[in-house]
Amino acid sequence: MKKAIYPGTFDPITNGHVDLIKRTAAITDELIVGVLVNKNKKPMFTEDERVEMIKDAVKDLENVRVITFEGLLADLAKQEDAVVIRGLRNAGDFEYELPMAQGNCVLEPGVETLFIAAAPEWAFLSSSMVREIASFGGDISKLVPEKAAQMVKDRTNNC
Ligand code: PNS
């Protein structure tokens, strides 16, 4: 496969995301990780902070590029001539993802979405779960990459 884009909010990046990035990078020439800039949401981390923690987590992967994007994913995928990658953890993800993939197809015919099954060991994991555990002082070191864990702890302690 030539080029793929893995879009998301990554607030923060989790070990599940990293697993998907590694597995996708192994089967593509180039993988773009696209961090959504969403002015309507108030994330825990700014887009620059999210890019920083993702870049650190993927620093050993030579064919992975991390960017921010605003607006429609379909536009970005067309502009980059890339296949969209999304992970599926469960049936709930599928119900959420299928209309999005179909919507992107209608917006930009030719933009395809490929679903990759989440690794079973990370199928329970989400960024919101990480934020919640951290907010109660729980240990997130087994759930997110090292730099992300430090940044989440720092942010949680300072709020
Ligand atoms: O990690 P997330 O929050 O599940 O990622 C969702 C994301 C960023 C993939 C999705 O919200 C998205 O593509 N947003 C960009 C806006 C867009 O294209 N919306 C129309 C989809 S049909």
Coordinates of C-alpha atoms and ligand atoms in Angstrom, one line a residue:
M1 CA 0.0 0.0 0.0
K2 CA 1.3 3.4 -0.9
K3 CA 0.1 6.1 1.5
A4 CA -2.2 5.9 4.5
I5 CA -3.6 8.4 6.9
Y6 CA -4.6 7.5 10.5
P7 CA -6.7 10.4 11.8
G8 CA -7.9 11.0 15.3
T9 CA -8.1 13.2 18.3
F10 CA -5.3 11.4 20.3
D11 CA -6.2 13.2 23.6
P12 CA -3.9 11.5 24.6
I13 CA -2.3 8.9 22.4
T14 CA -2.7 5.4 23.9
N15 CA -0.9 2.1 23.5
G16 CA -3.8 1.0 21.3
H17 CA -3.1 3.8 18.9
V18 CA 0.6 3.1 18.9
D19 CA 0.0 -0.6 18.2
L20 CA -2.2 0.4 15.2
I21 CA 0.4 2.9 14.0
K22 CA 3.2 0.3 14.1
R23 CA 1.1 -2.3 12.3
T24 CA 0.0 0.1 9.6
A25 CA 3.5 1.5 9.1
A26 CA 4.7 -2.1 8.5
I27 CA 2.3 -2.4 5.5
T28 CA 2.5 1.1 4.0
D29 CA 5.2 3.1 2.3
E30 CA 4.2 6.2 4.3
L31 CA 1.8 6.7 7.1
I32 CA 0.5 10.1 8.1
V33 CA -0.9 10.4 11.6
G34 CA -3.4 13.3 11.4
V35 CA -4.3 15.1 14.7
L36 CA -7.7 16.8 14.4
V37 CA -7.9 20.4 15.3
N38 CA -11.4 20.8 16.6
K39 CA -12.4 24.3 17.7
N40 CA -15.7 23.0 19.2
K41 CA -14.0 20.6 21.7
K42 CA -12.0 21.5 24.7
P43 CA -9.3 18.7 24.8
M44 CA -6.9 18.0 27.6
F45 CA -4.0 18.8 25.3
T46 CA -3.4 21.4 22.6
E47 CA -2.8 20.0 19.1
D48 CA 0.9 20.9 19.5
E49 CA 1.1 18.9 22.7
R50 CA -0.6 16.0 21.1
V51 CA 1.7 16.1 18.1
E52 CA 4.7 16.2 20.5
M53 CA 3.6 13.1 22.4
I54 CA 2.8 11.2 19.2
K55 CA 6.1 12.1 17.6
D56 CA 8.0 10.9 20.7
A57 CA 6.0 7.6 20.6
V58 CA 6.8 6.9 16.9
K59 CA 10.3 8.3 16.8
D60 CA 11.7 4.9 15.7
L61 CA 9.4 4.6 12.8
E62 CA 11.0 6.2 9.7
N63 CA 7.9 6.2 7.4
V64 CA 5.5 7.9 9.9
R65 CA 4.8 11.6 9.7
V66 CA 2.7 13.5 12.3
I67 CA 0.6 16.5 11.2
T68 CA -2.4 18.5 12.4
F69 CA -5.4 19.0 10.2
E70 CA -8.5 21.1 10.2
G71 CA -11.8 20.6 8.4
L72 CA -12.9 17.5 6.5
L73 CA -10.9 14.3 6.6
A74 CA -12.1 13.5 3.1
D75 CA -10.4 16.6 1.7
L76 CA -7.1 15.7 3.4
A77 CA -7.2 12.1 2.2
K78 CA -7.8 13.3 -1.4
Q79 CA -5.1 16.0 -1.1
E80 CA -2.6 13.4 0.2
D81 CA -3.9 10.6 -2.1
A82 CA -4.0 8.4 1.0
V83 CA -6.2 5.6 2.2
V84 CA -7.9 6.3 5.6
I85 CA -7.1 3.8 8.4
R86 CA -9.3 3.4 11.4
G87 CA -9.1 0.9 14.2
L88 CA -12.0 -1.3 15.4
R89 CA -12.2 -2.4 19.0
N90 CA -15.7 -3.6 19.1
A91 CA -19.2 -3.5 17.4
G92 CA -19.7 0.0 18.9
D93 CA -16.7 1.3 17.0
F94 CA -18.1 -0.3 13.8
E95 CA -21.4 1.4 14.2
Y96 CA -19.7 4.7 14.7
E97 CA -17.1 4.2 11.9
L98 CA -19.2 2.8 9.1
P99 CA -21.3 5.9 8.5
M100 CA -18.2 8.1 8.7
A101 CA -16.4 5.9 6.1
Q102 CA -19.5 6.0 3.9
G103 CA -19.8 9.8 4.4
N104 CA -16.2 10.3 3.4
C105 CA -16.9 8.2 0.3
V106 CA -19.8 10.3 -0.7
L107 CA -17.9 13.6 0.0
E108 CA -15.0 12.4 -2.1
P109 CA -15.5 9.4 -4.2
G110 CA -12.3 7.4 -4.3
V111 CA -11.4 8.1 -0.7
E112 CA -11.4 4.6 0.9
T113 CA -11.3 3.6 4.5
L114 CA -9.6 0.4 5.7
F115 CA -10.5 -0.9 9.2
I116 CA -7.9 -2.7 11.2
A117 CA -8.9 -4.9 14.1
A118 CA -7.5 -3.6 17.4
A119 CA -5.1 -5.8 19.2
P120 CA -7.1 -7.8 21.8
E121 CA -4.9 -6.6 24.7
W122 CA -5.8 -3.0 23.9
A123 CA -9.5 -3.4 22.8
F124 CA -10.8 -2.0 26.1
L125 CA -8.6 1.1 26.0
S126 CA -9.6 4.6 25.0
S127 CA -8.2 8.1 25.6
S128 CA -11.2 9.0 27.7
M129 CA -10.6 6.0 30.0
V130 CA -7.0 7.2 30.4
R131 CA -8.1 10.7 31.3
E132 CA -10.6 9.4 33.8
I133 CA -8.1 7.0 35.5
A134 CA -5.6 9.9 35.7
S135 CA -8.2 12.2 37.1
F136 CA -8.6 9.9 40.1
G137 CA -4.9 9.5 40.6
G138 CA -4.7 6.0 39.0
D139 CA -1.7 4.5 37.3
I140 CA -1.7 5.0 33.5
S141 CA 1.8 4.0 32.9
K142 CA 0.8 0.6 31.3
L143 CA -1.8 2.3 29.1
V144 CA 0.0 5.1 27.2
P145 CA 3.6 5.7 25.9
E146 CA 6.1 7.1 28.4
K147 CA 6.1 10.7 27.4
A148 CA 2.3 10.8 27.1
A149 CA 2.1 9.3 30.7
Q150 CA 4.3 12.0 32.0
M151 CA 2.3 14.8 30.2
V152 CA -1.0 13.4 31.4
K153 CA 0.3 13.2 35.0
D154 CA 1.7 16.8 34.8
R155 CA -1.6 18.1 33.4
T156 CA -3.8 16.2 35.9
N157 CA -1.7 17.4 38.9
N158 CA -1.8 21.0 37.7
C159 CA -5.6 21.1 37.3
Ligands
PNS1 O1 -10.2 9.8 17.6 P1 -11.5 10.1 17.1 O2 -12.0 11.3 17.9 O3 -12.5 9.0 17.2 O4 -11.4 10.6 15.6 C1 -12.5 11.1 14.9 C2 -12.1 11.7 13.6 C3 -11.0 12.8 13.8 C4 -11.5 10.7 12.7 C5 -13.4 12.3 12.9 O5 -14.0 13.1 13.8 C6 -13.1 13.1 11.7 O6 -12.7 12.6 10.6 N1 -13.2 14.5 11.8 C7 -12.9 15.4 10.7 C8 -14.2 16.1 10.2 C9 -14.9 15.2 9.2 O7 -14.4 14.9 8.2 N2 -16.2 14.9 9.5 C10 -17.1 14.2 8.6 C11 -17.0 12.7 8.6 S1 -18.0 12.0 7.4

